[in-house]
Short mmCIF file of C-alpha atoms in Angstrom, two decimals:
data_model
loop_
_atom_site.label_atom_id
_atom_site.label_comp_id
_atom_site.label_asym_id
_atom_site.label_seq_id
_atom_site.Cartn_x
_atom_site.Cartn_y
_atom_site.Cartn_z
CA MET A 15 -36.70 -6.02 -17.59
CA PRO A 16 -34.53 -8.83 -16.17
CA ALA A 17 -32.51 -8.10 -13.21
CA LYS A 18 -28.85 -6.97 -13.71
CA LYS A 19 -26.56 -10.06 -13.47
CA ARG A 20 -24.69 -10.14 -10.21
CA ASN A 21 -20.98 -9.37 -10.51
CA THR A 22 -19.72 -12.61 -8.83
CA VAL A 23 -16.25 -13.15 -7.50
CA ILE A 24 -13.70 -14.16 -9.99
CA GLU A 25 -11.66 -17.17 -8.85
CA PRO A 26 -8.90 -17.84 -8.20
CA VAL A 27 -7.44 -14.75 -6.61
CA HIS A 28 -3.61 -15.19 -6.76
CA VAL A 29 -1.86 -11.97 -7.30
CA LYS A 30 -0.46 -10.69 -3.93
CA PRO A 31 1.37 -7.37 -3.19
CA PHE A 32 4.90 -7.48 -4.27
CA LEU A 33 5.97 -5.25 -1.34
CA LYS A 34 5.73 -5.72 2.33
CA TRP A 35 4.38 -2.58 4.09
CA ALA A 36 3.63 -1.44 7.34
CA GLY A 37 -0.25 -1.31 7.83
CA SER A 38 -0.74 -3.58 4.88
CA LYS A 39 -4.33 -4.80 4.67
CA ARG A 40 -3.66 -8.17 3.39
CA GLN A 41 -4.51 -9.83 6.38
CA LEU A 42 -7.88 -8.02 6.64
CA LEU A 43 -9.06 -8.99 2.99
CA GLN A 44 -11.40 -11.65 4.01
CA GLN A 45 -13.13 -9.39 6.39
CA PHE A 46 -13.20 -6.57 3.66
CA ILE A 47 -15.19 -8.85 1.38
CA ASN A 48 -18.11 -8.34 3.85
CA ILE A 49 -17.47 -4.56 4.11
CA TYR A 50 -16.94 -3.50 0.51
CA PRO A 51 -19.97 -1.55 -1.05
CA THR A 52 -22.76 -3.38 -2.65
CA VAL A 53 -22.29 -1.24 -5.86
CA LEU A 54 -18.75 -2.72 -6.24
CA LYS A 55 -20.15 -6.10 -5.87
CA ASN A 56 -22.92 -5.57 -8.30
CA GLY A 57 -20.62 -4.19 -10.83
CA HIS A 58 -21.66 -0.49 -10.49
CA VAL A 59 -18.28 0.87 -9.83
CA ARG A 60 -16.35 1.84 -12.95
CA ASN A 61 -13.55 3.89 -11.10
CA TYR A 62 -11.47 2.83 -8.04
CA TYR A 63 -9.24 5.36 -6.25
CA GLU A 64 -6.54 4.58 -3.80
CA PRO A 65 -4.76 7.47 -2.65
CA PHE A 66 -2.47 6.14 0.19
CA LEU A 67 -1.25 3.14 -2.02
CA GLY A 68 1.39 1.34 0.19
CA SER A 69 1.44 -2.39 -0.60
CA GLY A 70 -1.77 -2.05 -2.81
CA ALA A 71 -3.33 -5.15 -1.05
CA VAL A 72 -6.83 -3.67 -1.41
CA PHE A 73 -6.44 -2.65 -4.91
CA PHE A 74 -4.86 -6.15 -6.14
CA ASP A 75 -7.95 -7.72 -4.04
CA ILE A 76 -10.73 -5.79 -5.82
CA ALA A 77 -8.96 -5.83 -9.26
CA GLN A 78 -9.22 -9.67 -9.09
CA ARG A 79 -12.59 -10.07 -7.47
CA TYR A 80 -14.67 -7.46 -9.19
CA THR A 81 -14.91 -5.77 -12.54
CA ILE A 82 -13.62 -2.22 -12.61
CA GLU A 83 -12.62 -0.20 -15.83
CA ASN A 84 -9.96 2.31 -14.25
CA ALA A 85 -7.94 2.51 -11.18
CA PHE A 86 -6.31 5.62 -9.86
CA LEU A 87 -3.31 4.82 -7.50
CA CYS A 88 -1.38 7.54 -5.80
CA ASP A 89 1.07 7.95 -2.98
CA VAL A 90 3.45 10.78 -1.77
CA ASN A 91 6.42 8.24 -1.62
CA GLU A 92 8.43 8.78 -4.87
CA GLU A 93 10.32 5.53 -4.55
CA LEU A 94 7.10 3.53 -4.10
CA ILE A 95 5.33 5.14 -7.10
CA LEU A 96 8.55 4.54 -9.38
CA THR A 97 8.47 0.84 -8.19
CA TYR A 98 4.82 0.47 -9.05
CA LYS A 99 5.32 2.10 -12.37
CA THR A 100 8.27 -0.15 -13.39
CA VAL A 101 6.31 -3.23 -12.47
CA GLN A 102 3.65 -1.87 -14.52
CA ALA A 103 5.64 -0.98 -17.65
CA ARG A 104 8.89 -3.00 -17.47
CA ALA A 105 8.29 -6.13 -15.48
CA GLU A 106 10.56 -8.26 -17.39
CA LYS A 107 13.41 -6.09 -17.11
CA LEU A 108 12.91 -5.59 -13.51
CA ILE A 109 12.78 -9.36 -13.03
CA GLU A 110 16.11 -9.66 -14.67
CA VAL A 111 17.88 -7.21 -12.25
CA LEU A 112 15.96 -8.70 -9.18
CA TYR A 113 17.05 -12.23 -10.20
CA LYS A 114 20.78 -11.00 -10.18
CA HIS A 115 20.20 -9.53 -6.65
CA GLU A 116 18.61 -12.87 -5.51
CA LYS A 117 21.31 -15.15 -7.00
CA LYS A 118 24.09 -12.96 -5.32
CA TYR A 119 22.34 -12.87 -1.95
CA LEU A 120 21.50 -16.28 -1.61
CA SER A 121 25.00 -17.50 -2.50
CA LEU A 122 26.58 -15.62 0.38
CA ASP A 123 26.98 -16.76 4.15
CA THR A 124 25.24 -14.77 6.83
CA ALA A 125 27.95 -12.19 7.37
CA HIS A 126 28.39 -11.49 3.84
CA ARG A 127 24.59 -11.22 3.27
CA GLN A 128 24.58 -8.41 5.94
CA ALA A 129 27.48 -6.61 4.04
CA TYR A 130 25.59 -6.77 0.87
CA PHE A 131 22.47 -5.59 2.32
CA TYR A 132 24.15 -2.57 3.85
CA ASP A 133 26.06 -1.80 0.67
CA GLN A 134 22.69 -1.82 -1.28
CA ARG A 135 21.04 0.41 1.41
CA ALA A 136 24.00 2.95 1.44
CA SER A 137 23.75 3.03 -2.43
CA PHE A 138 19.87 3.55 -2.34
CA ASN A 139 20.24 6.43 0.24
CA GLY A 140 23.23 7.92 -1.51
CA HIS A 141 21.45 8.30 -4.80
CA ARG A 142 17.98 9.61 -3.40
CA PHE A 143 18.58 13.10 -4.71
CA ASP A 144 19.43 11.94 -8.23
CA SER A 145 17.34 12.94 -10.86
CA GLY A 146 16.17 11.10 -14.10
CA PHE A 147 14.89 7.88 -12.47
CA THR A 148 11.93 6.74 -14.66
CA GLU A 149 10.35 3.20 -15.12
CA HIS A 150 11.63 3.09 -18.79
CA ASN A 151 15.48 3.67 -18.09
CA ALA A 152 18.12 1.35 -16.76
CA LYS A 153 18.65 3.73 -13.69
CA GLY A 154 15.00 3.67 -12.65
CA ILE A 155 14.69 -0.08 -13.11
CA ALA A 156 17.81 -0.72 -10.92
CA ARG A 157 16.40 1.57 -8.37
CA ALA A 158 13.01 -0.17 -8.21
CA ALA A 159 14.75 -3.61 -8.06
CA GLN A 160 17.02 -2.11 -5.19
CA LEU A 161 13.81 -0.94 -3.30
CA ILE A 162 12.24 -4.42 -3.69
CA PHE A 163 15.48 -6.19 -2.68
CA LEU A 164 15.74 -4.05 0.46
CA ASN A 165 12.20 -4.48 1.39
CA ARG A 166 12.35 -8.15 1.13
CA THR A 167 15.55 -8.63 3.08
CA CYS A 168 15.25 -5.78 5.72
CA PHE A 169 14.05 -6.53 9.34
CA ASN A 170 10.43 -7.39 9.52
CA GLY A 171 9.99 -6.00 5.83
CA LEU A 172 9.55 -2.56 7.21
CA PHE A 173 9.83 0.39 4.85
CA ARG A 174 10.92 3.32 7.21
CA VAL A 175 12.74 6.65 6.62
CA ASN A 176 14.22 9.05 8.93
CA SER A 177 13.62 12.79 8.75
CA LYS A 178 16.23 13.00 6.01
CA GLY A 179 14.25 10.75 3.71
CA GLU A 180 16.95 7.84 4.33
CA PHE A 181 15.98 4.38 4.44
CA ASN A 182 17.11 3.28 7.92
CA THR A 183 15.58 -0.26 8.54
CA PRO A 184 18.30 -2.64 9.60
CA ALA A 185 18.93 -6.04 7.81
CA GLY A 186 16.73 -8.88 8.42
CA ASP A 187 17.69 -12.46 8.96
CA TYR A 188 16.20 -14.68 6.54
CA ILE A 189 17.14 -18.16 5.35
CA LYS A 190 15.66 -17.94 1.80
CA PRO A 191 13.79 -14.74 1.33
CA SER A 192 11.62 -14.37 -1.75
CA ILE A 193 13.41 -11.62 -3.66
CA CYS A 194 12.25 -12.15 -7.25
CA ASP A 195 8.81 -13.82 -7.48
CA GLU A 196 8.74 -13.67 -11.29
CA ASN A 197 5.15 -15.25 -11.60
CA ASN A 198 3.69 -12.67 -9.16
CA LEU A 199 5.26 -9.67 -10.74
CA LEU A 200 4.14 -10.50 -14.21
CA ALA A 201 0.63 -11.07 -12.96
CA ALA A 202 0.67 -7.90 -10.91
CA SER A 203 1.87 -6.04 -14.08
CA LYS A 204 -1.16 -7.22 -15.93
CA LEU A 205 -3.42 -6.01 -13.21
CA LEU A 206 -1.65 -2.70 -13.13
CA ALA A 207 -2.23 -2.17 -16.80
CA ARG A 208 -5.61 -0.60 -16.08
CA ALA A 209 -4.13 1.84 -13.52
CA ASP A 210 -3.20 5.52 -13.58
CA ILE A 211 -0.15 5.59 -11.10
CA ARG A 212 0.96 8.98 -9.85
CA ILE A 213 3.02 10.80 -7.25
CA ALA A 214 0.37 12.82 -5.45
CA ASP A 215 -1.22 13.45 -2.22
CA TYR A 216 -4.77 12.64 -1.43
CA ASN A 217 -5.96 16.04 -2.13
CA GLN A 218 -4.27 16.19 -5.46
CA ALA A 219 -5.47 12.62 -6.32
CA LEU A 220 -9.15 13.28 -5.70
CA LYS A 221 -9.41 16.75 -7.31
CA ARG A 222 -11.67 15.38 -10.04
CA VAL A 223 -13.26 12.13 -8.95
CA ARG A 224 -15.10 10.48 -11.74
CA VAL A 225 -18.66 9.17 -11.52
CA SER A 226 -19.45 5.63 -10.32
CA ALA A 227 -16.38 5.86 -8.15
CA PHE A 228 -15.27 3.93 -5.01
CA VAL A 229 -12.57 5.56 -2.95
CA TYR A 230 -10.60 3.57 -0.33
CA PHE A 231 -8.44 5.52 2.10
CA ASP A 232 -5.57 3.94 4.14
CA PRO A 233 -3.61 6.99 5.45
CA PRO A 234 -0.66 6.70 7.84
CA TYR A 235 -2.31 5.49 11.14
CA ARG A 236 -2.69 7.45 14.10
CA PRO A 237 -0.36 6.12 16.89
CA VAL A 238 -2.26 3.98 19.51
CA SER A 239 -0.06 5.34 22.45
CA LYS A 240 2.77 8.24 22.96
CA THR A 241 5.46 5.68 22.32
CA ALA A 242 3.91 3.98 19.20
CA SER A 243 4.49 6.63 16.63
CA PHE A 244 5.36 4.87 13.57
CA THR A 245 4.18 6.87 10.51
CA ALA A 246 7.59 7.03 8.73
CA TYR A 247 6.52 5.74 5.27
CA SER A 248 7.83 9.03 3.84
CA LYS A 249 9.21 12.36 5.33
CA ALA A 250 5.66 13.84 5.18
CA VAL A 251 4.07 14.34 8.57
CA PHE A 252 0.48 12.94 9.22
CA GLY A 253 -0.77 14.01 12.48
CA ASP A 254 -4.21 14.68 14.06
CA LYS A 255 -4.34 17.94 12.07
CA GLU A 256 -3.90 15.91 8.65
CA GLN A 257 -6.37 13.40 10.01
CA ARG A 258 -8.97 16.13 10.48
CA GLN A 259 -8.35 17.46 7.00
CA LEU A 260 -8.81 14.18 5.48
CA CYS A 261 -12.15 13.80 7.30
CA LYS A 262 -13.11 17.11 5.83
CA LEU A 263 -12.48 15.73 2.26
CA PHE A 264 -14.23 12.50 3.10
CA THR A 265 -17.30 14.68 4.05
CA ARG A 266 -17.14 16.75 0.86
CA LEU A 267 -16.95 13.51 -1.27
CA ASP A 268 -19.84 11.96 0.45
CA LYS A 269 -21.91 15.07 -0.39
CA LYS A 270 -21.07 14.48 -3.94
CA GLY A 271 -22.35 10.90 -3.75
CA THR A 272 -18.98 9.09 -3.87
CA THR A 273 -18.80 5.70 -2.24
CA LEU A 274 -16.20 5.88 0.52
CA MET A 275 -14.24 3.51 2.86
CA LEU A 276 -11.44 4.30 5.41
CA SER A 277 -9.25 2.41 7.62
CA ASN A 278 -7.35 3.72 10.80
CA SER A 279 -5.99 2.60 14.07
CA ASP A 280 -8.34 2.21 17.02
CA CYS A 281 -6.84 4.42 19.52
CA ASN A 282 -9.42 3.78 22.24
CA ASP A 283 -10.23 7.39 22.73
CA ALA A 284 -13.17 8.17 20.60
CA PHE A 285 -11.14 10.28 18.20
CA PHE A 286 -12.40 8.72 15.14
CA ASP A 287 -15.88 8.00 16.37
CA ASN A 288 -16.43 11.75 17.18
CA MET A 289 -14.74 12.95 13.95
CA TYR A 290 -16.89 10.74 11.76
CA GLN A 291 -20.15 10.97 13.51
CA GLY A 292 -22.89 10.40 10.91
CA PHE A 293 -20.88 7.85 8.89
CA HIS A 294 -20.78 4.01 9.77
CA VAL A 295 -17.85 3.47 12.13
CA MET A 296 -16.97 -0.25 12.91
CA ARG A 297 -14.09 -2.03 14.37
CA VAL A 298 -12.32 -5.28 13.00
CA PRO A 299 -9.62 -7.46 14.63
CA ALA A 300 -6.22 -7.30 13.22
CA LYS A 301 -2.70 -8.49 14.09
CA ARG A 302 -0.10 -6.07 15.17
CA LEU A 303 2.83 -7.11 12.85
CA ILE A 304 5.56 -4.41 13.08
CA ASN A 305 6.46 -4.49 16.93
CA ALA A 306 10.12 -5.56 17.28
CA ASP A 307 9.27 -7.76 19.96
CA PRO A 308 7.29 -10.62 18.62
CA SER A 309 5.71 -11.31 22.14
CA LYS A 310 4.09 -7.92 21.76
CA ARG A 311 2.37 -8.69 18.58
CA GLY A 312 -1.27 -9.53 19.07
CA LEU A 313 -4.72 -8.93 18.04
CA VAL A 314 -5.85 -5.29 18.04
CA ASN A 315 -8.83 -3.45 16.62
CA GLU A 316 -8.69 -1.22 13.62
CA ILE A 317 -11.32 1.45 12.65
CA VAL A 318 -13.31 0.96 9.45
CA VAL A 319 -15.43 3.96 8.25
CA THR A 320 -18.01 3.82 5.36
CA ASN A 321 -20.53 6.19 4.05
CA TYR A 322 -22.80 3.44 3.35
CA PRO A 323 -24.36 0.73 5.48
CA VAL A 324 -22.64 -2.68 5.87
CA GLY A 325 -24.37 -5.88 6.56
#
């Protein structure tokens, strides 16, 4: 029998994440090409799972490079999932609302831009307990647009909430931020058409993993020091206890034959090396991007764990 045709890379890869997100893997995608499993590259993966969605950089990369039939995308952040589902189902309506934000914001001077940002942030926080937001109604579309606006104009593009769940990142100082990237949103919507997008934690998301599956874990990172403790993507706590619980799930899925890859911070204390003994643990260089002091942003290592050999 002839050999199975290799699932070659589809060019060009042009869709990028529509949200900035702390810990986004966009900067690591070229390195990840060499780490992705052979079964994905050869077309043997039909189902892709990403239970810590964030910016979705890895999903967008894989969905454009390789052939997958289904994607299962989850996160505990309700605002994030609403925004993804709105891009998926109502991209054109979302673009209309975003364009109004962009037109208004760019027409203002610096002082009035700041005032507009803080008005939108106060409105966003003030309605966080409202019910009835869906990707199909006007309220849901407006809220998704508000989140994208705040994300594109806040300091350092950092989505951060306090213990009350309030978005608390201050205003950024941009000359001409990209608030309404119409072409990218429409292209992202097409890629998301194959995805099942849900509010769920990683355990719920992976209760029934289908065959021919590849799971990519990108949990809140373990702080690299006592003072570097940013994990506030949502109100949920994700400490060492949760990291160990995730490792147990990783091990259970491995025993079922699921193909797995996980990212985390390199804390230089062998925490992950010890916990993931028996798996393939490697380090890749990445830029630290979220420090408020630009002089303290530099190259750091990140941990990548797989249950398959690389290289």
